Amino acid sequence: MPTFSDQIRENQIILIASIAVSQANVGSRRSYRALLDTGAQLTMVSDRVVQEVGLQAIGNTQIVPVTGDSVVTEKYRVTVDIPINTPVTSAEGDVTLERTLRGMDMEVARLPYEPRNHDVLLGMDFLQGFHLTIYGGMYILSS
């Protein structure tokens, strides 16, 4: 069972997520800093991911962010994976190792804000495909 573990820093779980238009189109695959958010229902991506990966909207979806105000935003179909054990460099220059925790083909929404330290928010729709353990300042993600 592939497993990834790391320290929790500043009360956040930030890791690298690989985003592609589809599994068939690995040429479009790019890696981004991702925030694991167990309080979010949906996985979301920043404008930067939309533009760099070349995502095309497949419609709109309504979300309710923490502010409580309903927002309509675009949605996209992508493949999301977690690369581990082989060097992969993100757009920010962060290096991670890749042996992939296979994620899934899924719909994601566009973030209604520009985050300061991540470009992907991994919500429960993604996390339900994994086992997540949080203990003693560490997290373990396995498929």
mmCIF file with all atom_site columns, C-alpha atoms in Angstrom:
data_model
loop_
_atom_site.group_PDB
_atom_site.id
_atom_site.type_symbol
_atom_site.label_atom_id
_atom_site.label_alt_id
_atom_site.label_comp_id
_atom_site.label_asym_id
_atom_site.label_entity_id
_atom_site.label_seq_id
_atom_site.pdbx_PDB_ins_code
_atom_site.Cartn_x
_atom_site.Cartn_y
_atom_site.Cartn_z
_atom_site.occupancy
_atom_site.B_iso_or_equiv
_atom_site.pdbx_formal_charge
_atom_site.auth_seq_id
_atom_site.auth_comp_id
_atom_site.auth_asym_id
_atom_site.auth_atom_id
_atom_site.pdbx_PDB_model_num
ATOM 1   C CA . MET A 1 1   ? 0.000   0.000  0.000   1.00 0.00 ? 1   MET A CA 1
ATOM 2   C CA . PRO A 1 2   ? 1.631   3.300  -1.076  1.00 0.00 ? 2   PRO A CA 1
ATOM 3   C CA . THR A 1 3   ? 1.983   5.694  1.857   1.00 0.00 ? 3   THR A CA 1
ATOM 4   C CA . PHE A 1 4   ? 3.085   9.296  2.280   1.00 0.00 ? 4   PHE A CA 1
ATOM 5   C CA . SER A 1 5   ? 3.888   10.951 5.598   1.00 0.00 ? 5   SER A CA 1
ATOM 6   C CA . ASP A 1 6   ? 5.258   14.299 6.716   1.00 0.00 ? 6   ASP A CA 1
ATOM 7   C CA . GLN A 1 7   ? 5.127   16.832 9.530   1.00 0.00 ? 7   GLN A CA 1
ATOM 8   C CA . ILE A 1 8   ? 2.220   19.172 10.108  1.00 0.00 ? 8   ILE A CA 1
ATOM 9   C CA . ARG A 1 9   ? 3.572   22.725 9.875   1.00 0.00 ? 9   ARG A CA 1
ATOM 10  C CA . GLU A 1 10  ? 1.831   25.807 11.273  1.00 0.00 ? 10  GLU A CA 1
ATOM 11  C CA . ASN A 1 11  ? -1.293  23.684 11.897  1.00 0.00 ? 11  ASN A CA 1
ATOM 12  C CA . GLN A 1 12  ? -1.632  22.947 8.171   1.00 0.00 ? 12  GLN A CA 1
ATOM 13  C CA . ILE A 1 13  ? -1.071  19.881 6.046   1.00 0.00 ? 13  ILE A CA 1
ATOM 14  C CA . ILE A 1 14  ? 0.588   21.086 2.836   1.00 0.00 ? 14  ILE A CA 1
ATOM 15  C CA . LEU A 1 15  ? 1.791   18.561 0.265   1.00 0.00 ? 15  LEU A CA 1
ATOM 16  C CA . ILE A 1 16  ? 2.346   18.358 -3.484  1.00 0.00 ? 16  ILE A CA 1
ATOM 17  C CA . ALA A 1 17  ? -0.571  17.368 -5.732  1.00 0.00 ? 17  ALA A CA 1
ATOM 18  C CA . SER A 1 18  ? -0.249  16.573 -9.406  1.00 0.00 ? 18  SER A CA 1
ATOM 19  C CA . ILE A 1 19  ? -3.058  17.971 -11.590 1.00 0.00 ? 19  ILE A CA 1
ATOM 20  C CA . ALA A 1 20  ? -3.729  16.894 -15.202 1.00 0.00 ? 20  ALA A CA 1
ATOM 21  C CA . VAL A 1 21  ? -6.550  17.394 -17.664 1.00 0.00 ? 21  VAL A CA 1
ATOM 22  C CA . SER A 1 22  ? -7.003  13.601 -17.631 1.00 0.00 ? 22  SER A CA 1
ATOM 23  C CA . GLN A 1 23  ? -4.975  10.438 -17.034 1.00 0.00 ? 23  GLN A CA 1
ATOM 24  C CA . ALA A 1 24  ? -4.775  10.021 -20.812 1.00 0.00 ? 24  ALA A CA 1
ATOM 25  C CA . ASN A 1 25  ? -3.145  13.456 -21.140 1.00 0.00 ? 25  ASN A CA 1
ATOM 26  C CA . VAL A 1 26  ? -0.105  13.205 -18.861 1.00 0.00 ? 26  VAL A CA 1
ATOM 27  C CA . GLY A 1 27  ? 1.612   15.936 -20.889 1.00 0.00 ? 27  GLY A CA 1
ATOM 28  C CA . SER A 1 28  ? -0.645  18.467 -19.203 1.00 0.00 ? 28  SER A CA 1
ATOM 29  C CA . ARG A 1 29  ? 0.334   17.238 -15.725 1.00 0.00 ? 29  ARG A CA 1
ATOM 30  C CA . ARG A 1 30  ? 1.761   19.855 -13.342 1.00 0.00 ? 30  ARG A CA 1
ATOM 31  C CA . SER A 1 31  ? 2.546   19.764 -9.630  1.00 0.00 ? 31  SER A CA 1
ATOM 32  C CA . TYR A 1 32  ? 1.278   22.311 -7.118  1.00 0.00 ? 32  TYR A CA 1
ATOM 33  C CA . ARG A 1 33  ? 1.286   22.912 -3.373  1.00 0.00 ? 33  ARG A CA 1
ATOM 34  C CA . ALA A 1 34  ? -1.959  21.518 -1.952  1.00 0.00 ? 34  ALA A CA 1
ATOM 35  C CA . LEU A 1 35  ? -3.704  22.122 1.366   1.00 0.00 ? 35  LEU A CA 1
ATOM 36  C CA . LEU A 1 36  ? -5.423  19.059 2.835   1.00 0.00 ? 36  LEU A CA 1
ATOM 37  C CA . ASP A 1 37  ? -8.707  20.410 4.193   1.00 0.00 ? 37  ASP A CA 1
ATOM 38  C CA . THR A 1 38  ? -10.961 17.933 6.005   1.00 0.00 ? 38  THR A CA 1
ATOM 39  C CA . GLY A 1 39  ? -13.515 20.735 6.475   1.00 0.00 ? 39  GLY A CA 1
ATOM 40  C CA . ALA A 1 40  ? -13.971 21.285 2.736   1.00 0.00 ? 40  ALA A CA 1
ATOM 41  C CA . GLN A 1 41  ? -16.481 19.184 0.821   1.00 0.00 ? 41  GLN A CA 1
ATOM 42  C CA . LEU A 1 42  ? -14.996 19.876 -2.618  1.00 0.00 ? 42  LEU A CA 1
ATOM 43  C CA . THR A 1 43  ? -11.523 19.924 -4.111  1.00 0.00 ? 43  THR A CA 1
ATOM 44  C CA . MET A 1 44  ? -10.737 23.310 -5.611  1.00 0.00 ? 44  MET A CA 1
ATOM 45  C CA . VAL A 1 45  ? -7.972  24.853 -7.725  1.00 0.00 ? 45  VAL A CA 1
ATOM 46  C CA . SER A 1 46  ? -6.626  28.384 -8.123  1.00 0.00 ? 46  SER A CA 1
ATOM 47  C CA . ASP A 1 47  ? -6.741  30.533 -11.246 1.00 0.00 ? 47  ASP A CA 1
ATOM 48  C CA . ARG A 1 48  ? -3.053  29.723 -11.692 1.00 0.00 ? 48  ARG A CA 1
ATOM 49  C CA . VAL A 1 49  ? -3.783  25.972 -12.018 1.00 0.00 ? 49  VAL A CA 1
ATOM 50  C CA . VAL A 1 50  ? -6.635  26.645 -14.443 1.00 0.00 ? 50  VAL A CA 1
ATOM 51  C CA . GLN A 1 51  ? -4.375  28.722 -16.687 1.00 0.00 ? 51  GLN A CA 1
ATOM 52  C CA . GLU A 1 52  ? -1.142  26.673 -16.479 1.00 0.00 ? 52  GLU A CA 1
ATOM 53  C CA . VAL A 1 53  ? -2.791  23.274 -16.971 1.00 0.00 ? 53  VAL A CA 1
ATOM 54  C CA . GLY A 1 54  ? -5.161  24.673 -19.605 1.00 0.00 ? 54  GLY A CA 1
ATOM 55  C CA . LEU A 1 55  ? -8.398  23.611 -17.945 1.00 0.00 ? 55  LEU A CA 1
ATOM 56  C CA . GLN A 1 56  ? -11.666 24.140 -19.810 1.00 0.00 ? 56  GLN A CA 1
ATOM 57  C CA . ALA A 1 57  ? -14.818 24.784 -17.768 1.00 0.00 ? 57  ALA A CA 1
ATOM 58  C CA . ILE A 1 58  ? -17.482 22.081 -17.991 1.00 0.00 ? 58  ILE A CA 1
ATOM 59  C CA . GLY A 1 59  ? -20.116 24.152 -16.213 1.00 0.00 ? 59  GLY A CA 1
ATOM 60  C CA . ASN A 1 60  ? -20.724 25.977 -12.968 1.00 0.00 ? 60  ASN A CA 1
ATOM 61  C CA . THR A 1 61  ? -21.230 24.887 -9.384  1.00 0.00 ? 61  THR A CA 1
ATOM 62  C CA . GLN A 1 62  ? -22.415 26.634 -6.260  1.00 0.00 ? 62  GLN A CA 1
ATOM 63  C CA . ILE A 1 63  ? -20.197 26.588 -3.180  1.00 0.00 ? 63  ILE A CA 1
ATOM 64  C CA . VAL A 1 64  ? -20.554 27.994 0.315   1.00 0.00 ? 64  VAL A CA 1
ATOM 65  C CA . PRO A 1 65  ? -17.131 29.089 1.639   1.00 0.00 ? 65  PRO A CA 1
ATOM 66  C CA . VAL A 1 66  ? -16.415 29.734 5.313   1.00 0.00 ? 66  VAL A CA 1
ATOM 67  C CA . THR A 1 67  ? -17.915 33.242 4.965   1.00 0.00 ? 67  THR A CA 1
ATOM 68  C CA . GLY A 1 68  ? -21.340 31.612 4.571   1.00 0.00 ? 68  GLY A CA 1
ATOM 69  C CA . ASP A 1 69  ? -22.133 33.552 1.389   1.00 0.00 ? 69  ASP A CA 1
ATOM 70  C CA . SER A 1 70  ? -23.052 31.329 -1.567  1.00 0.00 ? 70  SER A CA 1
ATOM 71  C CA . VAL A 1 71  ? -20.741 31.722 -4.596  1.00 0.00 ? 71  VAL A CA 1
ATOM 72  C CA . VAL A 1 72  ? -21.142 30.398 -8.147  1.00 0.00 ? 72  VAL A CA 1
ATOM 73  C CA . THR A 1 73  ? -17.832 29.277 -9.661  1.00 0.00 ? 73  THR A CA 1
ATOM 74  C CA . GLU A 1 74  ? -16.637 27.284 -12.677 1.00 0.00 ? 74  GLU A CA 1
ATOM 75  C CA . LYS A 1 75  ? -15.967 23.555 -12.461 1.00 0.00 ? 75  LYS A CA 1
ATOM 76  C CA . TYR A 1 76  ? -13.451 21.417 -14.358 1.00 0.00 ? 76  TYR A CA 1
ATOM 77  C CA . ARG A 1 77  ? -12.729 17.712 -14.916 1.00 0.00 ? 77  ARG A CA 1
ATOM 78  C CA . VAL A 1 78  ? -9.172  16.737 -13.859 1.00 0.00 ? 78  VAL A CA 1
ATOM 79  C CA . THR A 1 79  ? -7.019  13.907 -12.549 1.00 0.00 ? 79  THR A CA 1
ATOM 80  C CA . VAL A 1 80  ? -5.529  14.535 -9.094  1.00 0.00 ? 80  VAL A CA 1
ATOM 81  C CA . ASP A 1 81  ? -2.633  12.374 -7.845  1.00 0.00 ? 81  ASP A CA 1
ATOM 82  C CA . ILE A 1 82  ? -0.173  12.613 -4.949  1.00 0.00 ? 82  ILE A CA 1
ATOM 83  C CA . PRO A 1 83  ? 3.373   11.957 -6.241  1.00 0.00 ? 83  PRO A CA 1
ATOM 84  C CA . ILE A 1 84  ? 5.827   10.318 -3.796  1.00 0.00 ? 84  ILE A CA 1
ATOM 85  C CA . ASN A 1 85  ? 9.442   8.939  -3.906  1.00 0.00 ? 85  ASN A CA 1
ATOM 86  C CA . THR A 1 86  ? 10.666  10.340 -7.290  1.00 0.00 ? 86  THR A CA 1
ATOM 87  C CA . PRO A 1 87  ? 11.913  13.961 -7.616  1.00 0.00 ? 87  PRO A CA 1
ATOM 88  C CA . VAL A 1 88  ? 9.220   16.297 -8.977  1.00 0.00 ? 88  VAL A CA 1
ATOM 89  C CA . THR A 1 89  ? 9.632   20.080 -8.920  1.00 0.00 ? 89  THR A CA 1
ATOM 90  C CA . SER A 1 90  ? 6.575   22.286 -8.397  1.00 0.00 ? 90  SER A CA 1
ATOM 91  C CA . ALA A 1 91  ? 6.089   25.684 -9.993  1.00 0.00 ? 91  ALA A CA 1
ATOM 92  C CA . GLU A 1 92  ? 7.380   27.268 -6.744  1.00 0.00 ? 92  GLU A CA 1
ATOM 93  C CA . GLY A 1 93  ? 10.615  25.266 -6.962  1.00 0.00 ? 93  GLY A CA 1
ATOM 94  C CA . ASP A 1 94  ? 9.622   22.840 -4.197  1.00 0.00 ? 94  ASP A CA 1
ATOM 95  C CA . VAL A 1 95  ? 10.996  19.351 -4.819  1.00 0.00 ? 95  VAL A CA 1
ATOM 96  C CA . THR A 1 96  ? 9.100   16.230 -3.817  1.00 0.00 ? 96  THR A CA 1
ATOM 97  C CA . LEU A 1 97  ? 9.534   12.538 -4.646  1.00 0.00 ? 97  LEU A CA 1
ATOM 98  C CA . GLU A 1 98  ? 7.198   10.666 -6.982  1.00 0.00 ? 98  GLU A CA 1
ATOM 99  C CA . ARG A 1 99  ? 5.758   7.217  -6.645  1.00 0.00 ? 99  ARG A CA 1
ATOM 100 C CA . THR A 1 100 ? 2.129   8.002  -7.099  1.00 0.00 ? 100 THR A CA 1
ATOM 101 C CA . LEU A 1 101 ? -0.715  7.631  -4.673  1.00 0.00 ? 101 LEU A CA 1
ATOM 102 C CA . ARG A 1 102 ? -3.318  7.274  -7.413  1.00 0.00 ? 102 ARG A CA 1
ATOM 103 C CA . GLY A 1 103 ? -6.022  9.789  -6.867  1.00 0.00 ? 103 GLY A CA 1
ATOM 104 C CA . MET A 1 104 ? -8.946  9.984  -9.193  1.00 0.00 ? 104 MET A CA 1
ATOM 105 C CA . ASP A 1 105 ? -10.580 11.599 -12.150 1.00 0.00 ? 105 ASP A CA 1
ATOM 106 C CA . MET A 1 106 ? -12.908 14.111 -10.597 1.00 0.00 ? 106 MET A CA 1
ATOM 107 C CA . GLU A 1 107 ? -14.659 17.434 -10.893 1.00 0.00 ? 107 GLU A CA 1
ATOM 108 C CA . VAL A 1 108 ? -13.011 20.356 -9.134  1.00 0.00 ? 108 VAL A CA 1
ATOM 109 C CA . ALA A 1 109 ? -14.181 23.927 -8.644  1.00 0.00 ? 109 ALA A CA 1
ATOM 110 C CA . ARG A 1 110 ? -12.284 27.181 -9.066  1.00 0.00 ? 110 ARG A CA 1
ATOM 111 C CA . LEU A 1 111 ? -11.266 28.762 -5.756  1.00 0.00 ? 111 LEU A CA 1
ATOM 112 C CA . PRO A 1 112 ? -13.160 32.031 -5.182  1.00 0.00 ? 112 PRO A CA 1
ATOM 113 C CA . TYR A 1 113 ? -9.982  33.597 -3.754  1.00 0.00 ? 113 TYR A CA 1
ATOM 114 C CA . GLU A 1 114 ? -6.223  33.534 -4.394  1.00 0.00 ? 114 GLU A CA 1
ATOM 115 C CA . PRO A 1 115 ? -4.552  31.558 -1.598  1.00 0.00 ? 115 PRO A CA 1
ATOM 116 C CA . ARG A 1 116 ? -1.163  32.678 -0.306  1.00 0.00 ? 116 ARG A CA 1
ATOM 117 C CA . ASN A 1 117 ? 0.532   29.297 0.282   1.00 0.00 ? 117 ASN A CA 1
ATOM 118 C CA . HIS A 1 118 ? -1.224  26.735 -1.946  1.00 0.00 ? 118 HIS A CA 1
ATOM 119 C CA . ASP A 1 119 ? -2.901  26.359 -5.356  1.00 0.00 ? 119 ASP A CA 1
ATOM 120 C CA . VAL A 1 120 ? -5.012  23.275 -4.662  1.00 0.00 ? 120 VAL A CA 1
ATOM 121 C CA . LEU A 1 121 ? -7.416  22.657 -1.805  1.00 0.00 ? 121 LEU A CA 1
ATOM 122 C CA . LEU A 1 122 ? -7.953  18.903 -1.363  1.00 0.00 ? 122 LEU A CA 1
ATOM 123 C CA . GLY A 1 123 ? -11.449 18.419 0.030   1.00 0.00 ? 123 GLY A CA 1
ATOM 124 C CA . MET A 1 124 ? -13.309 15.400 1.340   1.00 0.00 ? 124 MET A CA 1
ATOM 125 C CA . ASP A 1 125 ? -14.364 14.365 -2.180  1.00 0.00 ? 125 ASP A CA 1
ATOM 126 C CA . PHE A 1 126 ? -10.669 13.562 -2.783  1.00 0.00 ? 126 PHE A CA 1
ATOM 127 C CA . LEU A 1 127 ? -9.732  12.433 0.729   1.00 0.00 ? 127 LEU A CA 1
ATOM 128 C CA . GLN A 1 128 ? -12.493 9.806  0.872   1.00 0.00 ? 128 GLN A CA 1
ATOM 129 C CA . GLY A 1 129 ? -10.314 7.665  -1.425  1.00 0.00 ? 129 GLY A CA 1
ATOM 130 C CA . PHE A 1 130 ? -7.495  7.562  1.148   1.00 0.00 ? 130 PHE A CA 1
ATOM 131 C CA . HIS A 1 131 ? -6.755  6.681  4.740   1.00 0.00 ? 131 HIS A CA 1
ATOM 132 C CA . LEU A 1 132 ? -5.573  9.737  6.694   1.00 0.00 ? 132 LEU A CA 1
ATOM 133 C CA . THR A 1 133 ? -3.932  9.450  10.117  1.00 0.00 ? 133 THR A CA 1
ATOM 134 C CA . ILE A 1 134 ? -2.991  12.528 12.139  1.00 0.00 ? 134 ILE A CA 1
ATOM 135 C CA . TYR A 1 135 ? -0.931  11.938 15.272  1.00 0.00 ? 135 TYR A CA 1
ATOM 136 C CA . GLY A 1 136 ? 1.810   13.664 17.225  1.00 0.00 ? 136 GLY A CA 1
ATOM 137 C CA . GLY A 1 137 ? 2.421   16.499 14.763  1.00 0.00 ? 137 GLY A CA 1
ATOM 138 C CA . MET A 1 138 ? 2.628   14.108 11.786  1.00 0.00 ? 138 MET A CA 1
ATOM 139 C CA . TYR A 1 139 ? 0.195   12.959 9.121   1.00 0.00 ? 139 TYR A CA 1
ATOM 140 C CA . ILE A 1 140 ? 0.120   9.731  7.121   1.00 0.00 ? 140 ILE A CA 1
ATOM 141 C CA . LEU A 1 141 ? -1.814  9.476  3.851   1.00 0.00 ? 141 LEU A CA 1
ATOM 142 C CA . SER A 1 142 ? -2.183  6.035  2.260   1.00 0.00 ? 142 SER A CA 1
ATOM 143 C CA . SER A 1 143 ? -4.294  4.447  -0.445  1.00 0.00 ? 143 SER A CA 1
#
